[in-house]
Structure formats: structure tokens, C-alpha cells
Coordinates of C-alpha atoms in Angstrom, one line a residue:
X21 CA 163.4 -31.0 -91.8
X22 CA 165.0 -33.8 -92.8
X23 CA 162.1 -37.2 -94.1
X24 CA 165.8 -39.3 -93.6
X25 CA 164.8 -39.5 -90.0
X26 CA 161.2 -37.5 -89.7
X27 CA 159.8 -40.9 -92.1
X28 CA 158.2 -43.6 -91.7
X29 CA 160.0 -46.8 -93.1
X30 CA 157.2 -47.4 -95.7
X31 CA 156.6 -43.4 -96.6
X32 CA 161.2 -43.1 -96.3
X33 CA 162.3 -45.4 -99.1
X34 CA 159.6 -44.2 -101.1
X35 CA 160.9 -41.1 -100.9
X36 CA 164.7 -42.3 -100.7
X37 CA 163.8 -43.4 -104.2
X38 CA 163.2 -40.9 -106.0
X39 CA 166.1 -39.0 -104.6
X40 CA 169.0 -41.4 -105.8
X41 CA 167.1 -42.8 -108.6
X42 CA 164.3 -41.1 -109.7
X43 CA 166.7 -38.2 -110.3
X44 CA 164.7 -36.2 -109.2
X45 CA 165.5 -32.5 -106.7
X46 CA 166.0 -32.1 -102.6
X47 CA 163.2 -29.5 -103.5
X48 CA 161.0 -32.1 -104.9
X49 CA 161.1 -35.1 -102.8
X50 CA 160.9 -32.1 -100.0
X51 CA 157.4 -31.9 -101.7
X52 CA 156.2 -35.3 -101.9
X53 CA 156.9 -35.7 -98.2
X54 CA 155.0 -32.5 -96.4
X55 CA 151.8 -33.8 -99.4
X56 CA 152.2 -37.1 -97.9
X57 CA 152.8 -36.5 -94.7
X58 CA 149.1 -34.4 -94.8
X59 CA 147.5 -36.4 -96.1
X60 CA 147.7 -39.1 -93.0
X61 CA 147.5 -36.7 -90.6
X62 CA 143.9 -36.3 -92.2
X63 CA 144.2 -39.8 -92.9
X64 CA 144.5 -40.6 -89.1
X65 CA 142.1 -38.2 -87.7
X66 CA 139.3 -38.5 -89.9
X67 CA 139.5 -42.8 -89.2
X68 CA 139.3 -41.6 -85.2
X69 CA 143.3 -43.2 -84.6
X70 CA 143.4 -39.7 -83.4
X71 CA 141.4 -37.6 -81.1
X72 CA 139.3 -35.4 -83.8
X73 CA 140.0 -32.6 -81.7
X74 CA 143.7 -32.2 -82.3
X75 CA 145.5 -29.8 -84.6
X76 CA 146.2 -31.7 -87.1
X77 CA 150.2 -29.5 -87.7
X78 CA 150.8 -31.5 -84.4
X79 CA 149.4 -35.0 -85.8
X80 CA 152.4 -37.5 -85.4
X81 CA 152.6 -40.1 -88.5
X82 CA 155.2 -41.7 -87.6
X83 CA 152.8 -45.5 -87.4
X84 CA 151.7 -45.3 -90.4
X85 CA 152.6 -48.8 -92.2
X86 CA 151.2 -51.3 -94.3
X87 CA 148.6 -52.4 -93.1
X88 CA 147.3 -48.6 -92.9
X89 CA 148.3 -48.3 -96.2
X90 CA 146.7 -50.8 -97.5
X91 CA 143.2 -49.5 -96.2
X92 CA 143.1 -46.0 -97.9
X93 CA 140.1 -46.1 -100.8
X94 CA 139.6 -43.5 -102.8
X95 CA 136.5 -42.4 -100.2
X96 CA 139.5 -41.6 -98.3
X97 CA 141.4 -39.6 -101.2
X98 CA 137.8 -37.7 -102.0
X99 CA 137.6 -36.6 -98.9
X100 CA 140.9 -35.3 -98.3
X101 CA 140.5 -33.2 -101.5
X102 CA 137.2 -31.2 -100.3
X103 CA 138.8 -31.5 -96.6
X104 CA 141.5 -29.0 -99.1
X105 CA 138.5 -27.3 -101.0
X106 CA 136.7 -26.6 -97.8
X107 CA 138.9 -25.8 -95.3
X108 CA 142.0 -24.4 -96.5
X109 CA 141.1 -23.2 -99.3
X110 CA 143.7 -25.3 -102.1
X111 CA 142.0 -24.5 -105.9
X112 CA 142.1 -27.3 -108.9
X113 CA 145.5 -27.1 -109.7
X114 CA 146.9 -27.4 -105.4
X115 CA 144.8 -30.2 -105.4
X116 CA 146.1 -32.2 -108.4
X117 CA 149.7 -31.4 -107.4
X118 CA 148.5 -33.6 -104.4
X119 CA 146.8 -36.4 -105.7
X120 CA 149.8 -37.1 -108.1
X121 CA 151.2 -37.2 -105.5
X122 CA 149.5 -40.0 -104.2
X123 CA 148.8 -42.2 -107.5
X124 CA 152.9 -41.6 -107.5
X125 CA 153.7 -43.4 -103.6
X126 CA 150.7 -46.2 -104.7
X127 CA 152.1 -47.2 -108.3
X128 CA 155.6 -47.0 -106.5
X129 CA 154.4 -49.3 -103.1
X130 CA 152.4 -52.2 -106.7
X131 CA 155.1 -52.3 -109.1
X132 CA 158.4 -51.3 -106.9
X133 CA 158.0 -52.2 -103.6
X134 CA 155.4 -55.0 -104.6
X135 CA 153.9 -54.4 -101.2
X136 CA 150.2 -54.4 -102.9
X137 CA 148.8 -56.9 -105.3
X138 CA 146.9 -54.3 -106.8
X139 CA 147.2 -50.7 -106.4
X140 CA 143.7 -49.3 -104.6
X141 CA 143.9 -45.8 -106.4
X142 CA 144.1 -46.6 -109.4
X143 CA 141.3 -45.1 -110.2
X144 CA 142.1 -42.0 -108.8
X145 CA 140.7 -39.0 -110.6
X146 CA 142.2 -36.3 -110.7
X147 CA 140.9 -32.0 -110.1
X148 CA 139.7 -30.7 -113.4
X149 CA 141.6 -27.9 -114.8
X150 CA 140.8 -25.0 -117.1
X151 CA 143.5 -24.8 -119.6
X152 CA 144.6 -22.1 -120.6
X153 CA 147.4 -21.1 -123.3
X154 CA 150.6 -19.9 -122.1
X155 CA 151.3 -15.8 -122.1
X156 CA 153.4 -14.8 -124.0
X157 CA 155.9 -11.9 -126.1
X158 CA 155.1 -11.9 -129.9
X159 CA 158.0 -11.1 -132.3
X160 CA 157.3 -7.5 -131.6
X161 CA 157.4 -7.3 -128.1
X162 CA 160.5 -9.8 -127.2
X163 CA 162.3 -7.1 -130.1
X164 CA 161.7 -4.5 -127.6
X165 CA 162.9 -6.5 -124.5
X166 CA 166.1 -7.1 -125.8
X167 CA 166.2 -3.1 -126.8
X168 CA 165.4 -1.8 -123.3
X169 CA 168.4 -3.0 -121.6
X170 CA 170.6 -0.9 -120.2
X171 CA 172.5 -0.4 -116.6
X172 CA 175.7 -1.2 -115.7
X173 CA 174.6 -4.7 -115.8
X174 CA 173.0 -4.3 -119.2
X175 CA 176.0 -7.6 -120.0
X176 CA 174.6 -9.3 -118.8
X177 CA 170.8 -8.7 -118.6
X178 CA 171.4 -8.8 -122.2
X179 CA 172.7 -12.3 -122.2
X180 CA 170.0 -14.0 -120.0
X181 CA 167.0 -12.8 -121.6
X182 CA 168.8 -13.7 -125.2
X183 CA 168.8 -17.6 -123.8
X184 CA 165.4 -17.2 -122.8
X185 CA 163.8 -15.9 -125.7
X186 CA 166.2 -17.9 -128.5
X187 CA 167.0 -21.6 -125.6
X188 CA 163.2 -21.6 -123.9
X189 CA 165.2 -22.6 -120.4
X190 CA 164.0 -23.1 -117.7
X191 CA 164.8 -20.1 -114.7
X192 CA 167.0 -23.3 -112.1
X193 CA 168.7 -24.4 -115.9
X194 CA 169.4 -20.6 -116.5
X195 CA 171.3 -20.2 -112.9
X196 CA 172.7 -23.7 -112.4
X197 CA 174.3 -22.7 -115.6
X198 CA 178.4 -22.9 -115.1
X199 CA 180.9 -21.8 -117.4
X200 CA 182.0 -25.0 -118.7
X201 CA 178.6 -25.2 -120.2
X202 CA 179.3 -23.6 -122.8
X203 CA 180.7 -25.6 -125.5
X204 CA 181.5 -23.5 -129.1
X205 CA 178.1 -23.1 -130.3
X206 CA 177.1 -25.8 -127.9
X207 CA 175.0 -25.0 -124.3
X208 CA 174.8 -28.1 -121.2
X209 CA 171.9 -27.9 -120.1
X210 CA 171.2 -30.3 -116.9
X211 CA 167.4 -30.2 -116.2
X212 CA 164.6 -31.2 -114.9
X213 CA 166.0 -35.0 -113.3
X214 CA 169.8 -34.3 -114.0
X215 CA 169.2 -34.9 -117.3
X216 CA 171.4 -33.5 -119.2
X217 CA 170.3 -31.7 -123.1
X218 CA 172.6 -30.1 -125.3
X219 CA 171.6 -26.9 -127.1
X220 CA 173.1 -25.1 -130.4
X221 CA 173.5 -21.5 -130.4
X222 CA 172.5 -19.0 -132.9
X223 CA 174.7 -15.8 -133.6
X224 CA 172.7 -13.9 -131.4
X225 CA 173.3 -16.1 -128.0
X226 CA 176.9 -15.6 -129.1
X227 CA 177.4 -12.3 -129.5
X228 CA 175.4 -12.0 -126.1
X229 CA 177.6 -14.9 -124.7
X230 CA 181.4 -13.8 -125.5
X231 CA 180.3 -9.7 -124.7
X232 CA 179.0 -11.2 -121.1
X233 CA 182.0 -13.1 -120.9
X234 CA 184.5 -10.7 -122.0
X235 CA 183.7 -8.5 -119.7
X236 CA 183.1 -11.8 -116.6
X237 CA 186.7 -12.9 -117.1
X238 CA 188.0 -9.3 -115.9
X239 CA 185.7 -9.7 -113.0
X240 CA 187.3 -11.7 -109.2
X241 CA 185.0 -14.0 -108.4
X242 CA 184.4 -15.8 -105.7
X243 CA 182.5 -18.1 -107.7
X244 CA 184.5 -19.2 -110.8
X245 CA 182.3 -22.2 -111.9
X246 CA 179.2 -19.9 -111.9
X247 CA 178.4 -18.5 -115.2
X248 CA 176.0 -15.8 -114.1
X249 CA 176.8 -13.2 -111.3
X250 CA 176.1 -10.8 -109.3
X251 CA 177.7 -7.8 -109.9
X252 CA 177.4 -7.5 -106.0
X253 CA 178.4 -9.7 -103.7
X254 CA 180.7 -12.0 -107.0
X255 CA 177.9 -14.9 -106.2
X256 CA 176.3 -17.2 -108.9
X257 CA 172.8 -14.7 -109.2
X258 CA 170.3 -16.3 -107.4
X259 CA 166.9 -17.1 -109.4
X260 CA 164.6 -14.3 -107.1
X261 CA 167.6 -11.8 -109.1
X262 CA 166.7 -13.3 -112.6
X263 CA 162.9 -12.4 -111.8
X264 CA 163.6 -9.1 -110.6
X265 CA 165.3 -8.3 -113.4
X266 CA 163.4 -9.6 -115.7
X267 CA 160.8 -7.8 -114.8
X268 CA 162.9 -4.5 -114.3
X269 CA 163.3 -5.2 -117.7
X270 CA 160.1 -6.1 -118.6
X271 CA 158.9 -2.4 -117.9
X272 CA 161.1 -0.3 -119.2
X273 CA 160.4 -2.1 -122.3
X274 CA 156.1 -0.9 -121.0
X275 CA 155.3 -4.8 -121.3
X276 CA 153.0 -5.5 -117.6
X277 CA 155.7 -6.8 -115.5
X278 CA 152.5 -7.8 -113.5
X279 CA 152.1 -10.9 -116.5
X280 CA 154.5 -11.4 -117.6
X281 CA 157.7 -13.6 -116.3
X282 CA 161.4 -15.3 -116.4
X283 CA 158.9 -18.3 -117.4
X284 CA 157.1 -16.4 -119.6
X285 CA 159.7 -16.1 -121.6
X286 CA 160.1 -19.7 -122.3
X287 CA 156.5 -20.1 -123.7
X288 CA 157.5 -17.1 -126.0
X289 CA 160.5 -18.9 -127.3
X290 CA 158.7 -22.4 -127.4
X291 CA 156.4 -20.3 -129.6
X292 CA 158.3 -18.0 -131.9
X293 CA 160.0 -21.1 -132.7
X294 CA 156.6 -22.9 -133.6
X295 CA 155.9 -20.4 -135.4
X296 CA 158.6 -20.5 -137.7
X297 CA 159.1 -24.0 -139.2
X298 CA 160.3 -25.7 -135.9
X299 CA 157.9 -29.2 -135.2
X300 CA 157.0 -29.4 -132.1
X301 CA 159.5 -33.5 -131.4
X302 CA 162.1 -31.4 -132.1
X303 CA 160.7 -28.3 -129.9
X304 CA 160.5 -31.4 -127.4
X305 CA 164.1 -31.5 -127.1
X306 CA 164.8 -28.1 -127.1
X307 CA 162.8 -27.7 -124.5
X308 CA 163.6 -30.8 -122.0
X309 CA 160.2 -32.1 -121.9
X310 CA 159.8 -36.0 -121.6
X311 CA 156.5 -36.1 -123.1
X312 CA 154.8 -34.8 -126.0
X313 CA 152.3 -33.9 -124.2
X314 CA 153.0 -30.8 -122.2
X315 CA 155.3 -29.5 -125.5
X316 CA 151.6 -29.5 -127.8
X317 CA 149.7 -27.1 -125.7
X318 CA 152.4 -24.4 -128.0
X319 CA 150.5 -26.1 -131.2
X320 CA 147.1 -24.1 -129.9
X321 CA 148.3 -20.9 -129.8
X322 CA 147.9 -18.5 -132.9
X323 CA 149.6 -19.4 -135.6
X324 CA 148.7 -17.3 -139.1
X325 CA 150.6 -19.7 -140.8
X326 CA 147.7 -22.0 -139.9
X327 CA 145.3 -19.5 -140.9
X328 CA 146.7 -18.6 -143.8
X329 CA 146.2 -23.4 -144.2
X330 CA 142.4 -23.3 -143.7
X331 CA 142.2 -20.0 -146.9
X332 CA 144.5 -21.9 -149.1
X333 CA 141.8 -24.7 -149.5
X334 CA 140.0 -25.1 -152.3
X335 CA 136.7 -26.3 -150.5
X336 CA 137.2 -23.9 -147.9
X337 CA 134.7 -21.0 -149.9
X338 CA 131.8 -23.8 -150.4
X339 CA 129.0 -23.1 -149.0
X340 CA 125.5 -26.2 -148.2
X341 CA 123.5 -25.6 -152.3
X342 CA 120.1 -26.0 -150.2
X343 CA 118.0 -28.9 -151.9
X344 CA 114.6 -27.8 -153.7
X345 CA 111.0 -29.2 -152.5
X346 CA 111.3 -31.1 -155.4
X347 CA 114.5 -32.9 -154.6
X348 CA 113.4 -33.7 -151.2
X349 CA 110.4 -35.3 -152.1
X350 CA 111.8 -37.6 -155.0
X351 CA 114.4 -38.9 -152.2

């Protein structure tokens, strides 16, 4: 699939903008294309521009142009959301992502390309999402996880888990690390949208990296740049391999590997930092979040320090004084 040859010009320009100017990954841009392609296929069928019997996947969007895009209404999009829910069985989270793609497309046409004077989806509501607190390991469970790392890949795996738990890396960021990204007590991380950030490495991270780099230096590698490689083919470790090793060591530590993952280790790092005095804005920079709202979910975790602070307030034990009958009658 190549949107550069398959997408009509009005969609292609939007996708190129996100890939070249916004710096989004190929995968993200491909997902935008698939979302928009499916929406306009539905739209053409819903507006009787093609046969009602035509399979949705066979409908071409090559003729999608500005007039068709301009005529889209909120009712059209809500009909599409209803189709995704009833006919495709998509949950609120999946439908919310598709709403975000449509919003982004029309925002681009209005504010960047200047092809629309008004944004027809400006008031588009997103499916209501259930807010849930992120799952994370507590301090004791985190230490158990590290204590149970064993086997022929122990130095590599221990280093990976240590970076997850101390630096809060995304799995894509960890897999993408190069040997040159380790710079003394700092780590260069390339995050979403190719945004670079520098993280300071604590003693545990530095020791784990030293042990792994000593082992790595004795290996004959196919990929000389990758920080983490597989011992089998000497190439950069894959996302799937990291998921697998995380699950393996969670099970070895007696933790439920179905409930936790590499991303939950990122949540763990964030929660432990917040519980131990890191302010939310600093945490935002550490995690590489664009918006503070994304980071603030961690302020809702069960923090014993907040409980202590609440109980310490001298007004915490005051009860409402009941008024006497005479006092009430005199008011």
C-alpha cells in the first residue's frame, strides 16, 4: 500500500503534510490514509454515489474531490460512527481514533490548505471514553521483576527492564536506540514525531548499560548501530522480541503477564517518579508528552503522600455542629 499513488490529491496532500512537516511515522500516516479511505468509501455508498450492493472494500475513492469533501455534514459522520459500532463492532476507543483522523483532515483543509472557509466538523463530538487509571507495578513488584532476571540474555534483558522502569521509555523508543545515543550519564531518545529529548541516567541505568555494553562489545554484530540486538541474528531487537522478554520475566517474578506489558512498565516509571516528589511538568518532559493533560492521568493514582497530607489538615476531624431547636427558630 502506497498512499502517494493510491490516494486522490486532496487526501495525498494532507498525508504528505503529516509525514514531511509534522514528522509523523510511515505507520501513523498509513493509518490516517486507511481511516480516511474507509470513511469516504462509506460516504459514497451512503450518498448513493455507488451501488448499494457494492462491497465497501471494492469502492474506489480516486474521484474524491473538494466538492464531495466540502458537502460532508456532522450527520454523515455520525452515520459513519453508527455503522462502525453496529456493523463493524468497533469500540469507543477505536471509533474515537477515527474521529480524530477526520477532525485532523478538516482542520488541515481549513487552517493550512485554506480550501475551506469554515470547518464543517468543528463541533464534531468524539465517542465518550471510559477513564481508567493506568495499571502499574508497585515498588516491591518492580524490584521483584528485576531480581528475577536470569538466563543467557540476562545482561541485555536487565538493562532493557531497568531503562523501562527508570526512564519511562516507549517500546518504539527503546527499540530505536543506537549505541551513539548513550552519552555518559545522558540518553538521547527519539520520540513521537521525531522529537528528540535528553534523559539523565541514574546509577542503576548506568551500571546496567555498562554490563550490557561490555557483553555487546565482544559480539560480532550485523547491526553495528543498534544498542539492543538479539543474540541469535545479531540484528536490532524487534518490538515483538521485547514484548516477549517482558512477559517472560514478569512470569518468572510471579506477576500476571496478562495484566502487564512493556507499556505498563512505562506507567510504572511515571507513577513511581510522581509518588517520590517529581512534579507533573518535569514528568511531562521525561515521558515526552506533547500535552500536560496526557501526563496528568498519573496524578490520579493512589498516592499515600496525598492521603497523609489530607489527614494532616487540622480541620480534617471537625464535624458539623448540630443547631438546637431554639437556634433554628431564631434564624
